[in-house]
């Protein structure tokens, strides 16, 4: 199918909404760049995608937590 392709990814994505960031932790640096989206907008997007916000800066060797600065 030319619209969905062999993987049917769009159809599968619609069947499991709000799980794009499921299980992905995010740390929002308090001194983050103000030129992009606001902290509230980022929190809303992360939570909508089922991601989690962590309050403590991750250890330098922690590669699972995404740092937004």
PDB file of N, CA and C in Angstrom, residues 4-6 15-16 18 23 25 27 30 32 34-35 37 40 49-50 53 55 59 63-64 67-68:
ATOM      1  N   UNK A   4       0.337   3.605   3.465  1.00  0.00           N
ATOM      2  CA  UNK A   4       0.808   3.093   4.757  1.00  0.00           C
ATOM      3  C   UNK A   4       2.131   2.362   4.674  1.00  0.00           C
ATOM      4  N   UNK A   5       2.522   1.921   3.493  1.00  0.00           N
ATOM      5  CA  UNK A   5       3.759   1.178   3.375  1.00  0.00           C
ATOM      6  C   UNK A   5       3.621  -0.228   3.929  1.00  0.00           C
ATOM      7  N   UNK A   6       4.689  -0.963   3.853  1.00  0.00           N
ATOM      8  CA  UNK A   6       4.668  -2.359   4.272  1.00  0.00           C
ATOM      9  C   UNK A   6       4.539  -2.520   5.783  1.00  0.00           C
ATOM     10  N   UNK A  15      -3.433   3.286  16.715  1.00  0.00           N
ATOM     11  CA  UNK A  15      -4.014   2.287  17.617  1.00  0.00           C
ATOM     12  C   UNK A  15      -3.459   2.401  19.027  1.00  0.00           C
ATOM     13  N   UNK A  16      -2.276   2.942  19.185  1.00  0.00           N
ATOM     14  CA  UNK A  16      -1.660   3.095  20.505  1.00  0.00           C
ATOM     15  C   UNK A  16      -1.283   4.553  20.727  1.00  0.00           C
ATOM     16  N   UNK A  18      -0.589   8.260  22.433  1.00  0.00           N
ATOM     17  CA  UNK A  18       0.051   8.769  23.654  1.00  0.00           C
ATOM     18  C   UNK A  18       1.122   7.843  24.223  1.00  0.00           C
ATOM     19  N   UNK A  23       8.014   5.647  28.960  1.00  0.00           N
ATOM     20  CA  UNK A  23       9.206   5.104  29.596  1.00  0.00           C
ATOM     21  C   UNK A  23      10.456   5.942  29.396  1.00  0.00           C
ATOM     22  N   UNK A  25      12.567   9.112  30.366  1.00  0.00           N
ATOM     23  CA  UNK A  25      12.656  10.188  31.350  1.00  0.00           C
ATOM     24  C   UNK A  25      13.322  11.434  30.753  1.00  0.00           C
ATOM     25  N   UNK A  27      14.874  15.422  31.785  1.00  0.00           N
ATOM     26  CA  UNK A  27      15.274  16.409  32.788  1.00  0.00           C
ATOM     27  C   UNK A  27      15.290  17.761  32.097  1.00  0.00           C
ATOM     28  N   UNK A  30      16.951  24.002  34.588  1.00  0.00           N
ATOM     29  CA  UNK A  30      16.321  25.258  35.014  1.00  0.00           C
ATOM     30  C   UNK A  30      16.851  26.478  34.257  1.00  0.00           C
ATOM     31  N   UNK A  32      17.443  26.571  31.000  1.00  0.00           N
ATOM     32  CA  UNK A  32      17.293  26.219  29.585  1.00  0.00           C
ATOM     33  C   UNK A  32      17.136  27.454  28.703  1.00  0.00           C
ATOM     34  N   UNK A  34      15.794  30.116  26.327  1.00  0.00           N
ATOM     35  CA  UNK A  34      14.440  30.671  26.273  1.00  0.00           C
ATOM     36  C   UNK A  34      13.977  30.978  24.851  1.00  0.00           C
ATOM     37  N   UNK A  35      14.789  30.671  23.857  1.00  0.00           N
ATOM     38  CA  UNK A  35      14.391  30.952  22.476  1.00  0.00           C
ATOM     39  C   UNK A  35      13.414  29.922  21.923  1.00  0.00           C
ATOM     40  N   UNK A  37      10.506  26.535  22.815  1.00  0.00           N
ATOM     41  CA  UNK A  37       9.256  26.410  23.561  1.00  0.00           C
ATOM     42  C   UNK A  37       9.479  26.666  25.052  1.00  0.00           C
ATOM     43  N   UNK A  40       6.673  25.074  30.306  1.00  0.00           N
ATOM     44  CA  UNK A  40       5.312  24.537  30.419  1.00  0.00           C
ATOM     45  C   UNK A  40       4.891  23.813  29.145  1.00  0.00           C
ATOM     46  N   UNK A  49       2.865  12.686  25.433  1.00  0.00           N
ATOM     47  CA  UNK A  49       3.493  11.524  24.815  1.00  0.00           C
ATOM     48  C   UNK A  49       3.826  10.422  25.795  1.00  0.00           C
ATOM     49  N   UNK A  50       3.346  10.525  27.023  1.00  0.00           N
ATOM     50  CA  UNK A  50       3.557   9.525  28.082  1.00  0.00           C
ATOM     51  C   UNK A  50       4.993   9.470  28.593  1.00  0.00           C
ATOM     52  N   UNK A  53       8.925  13.325  33.691  1.00  0.00           N
ATOM     53  CA  UNK A  53       9.834  14.416  34.034  1.00  0.00           C
ATOM     54  C   UNK A  53      10.550  14.034  35.327  1.00  0.00           C
ATOM     55  N   UNK A  55      13.170  15.257  38.421  1.00  0.00           N
ATOM     56  CA  UNK A  55      13.497  16.511  39.096  1.00  0.00           C
ATOM     57  C   UNK A  55      14.978  16.704  39.372  1.00  0.00           C
ATOM     58  N   UNK A  59      23.031  11.585  36.524  1.00  0.00           N
ATOM     59  CA  UNK A  59      24.479  11.400  36.624  1.00  0.00           C
ATOM     60  C   UNK A  59      25.080  11.481  35.214  1.00  0.00           C
ATOM     61  N   UNK A  63      22.761   7.581  30.357  1.00  0.00           N
ATOM     62  CA  UNK A  63      22.421   7.907  28.979  1.00  0.00           C
ATOM     63  C   UNK A  63      20.944   7.699  28.674  1.00  0.00           C
ATOM     64  N   UNK A  64      20.168   7.194  29.644  1.00  0.00           N
ATOM     65  CA  UNK A  64      18.749   6.952  29.368  1.00  0.00           C
ATOM     66  C   UNK A  64      17.905   8.209  29.531  1.00  0.00           C
ATOM     67  N   UNK A  67      18.267  15.139  28.453  1.00  0.00           N
ATOM     68  CA  UNK A  67      18.432  16.447  29.087  1.00  0.00           C
ATOM     69  C   UNK A  67      18.056  17.526  28.078  1.00  0.00           C
ATOM     70  N   UNK A  68      17.134  18.393  28.482  1.00  0.00           N
ATOM     71  CA  UNK A  68      16.746  19.523  27.645  1.00  0.00           C
ATOM     72  C   UNK A  68      17.283  20.777  28.301  1.00  0.00           C
TER      73      UNK A  68
END
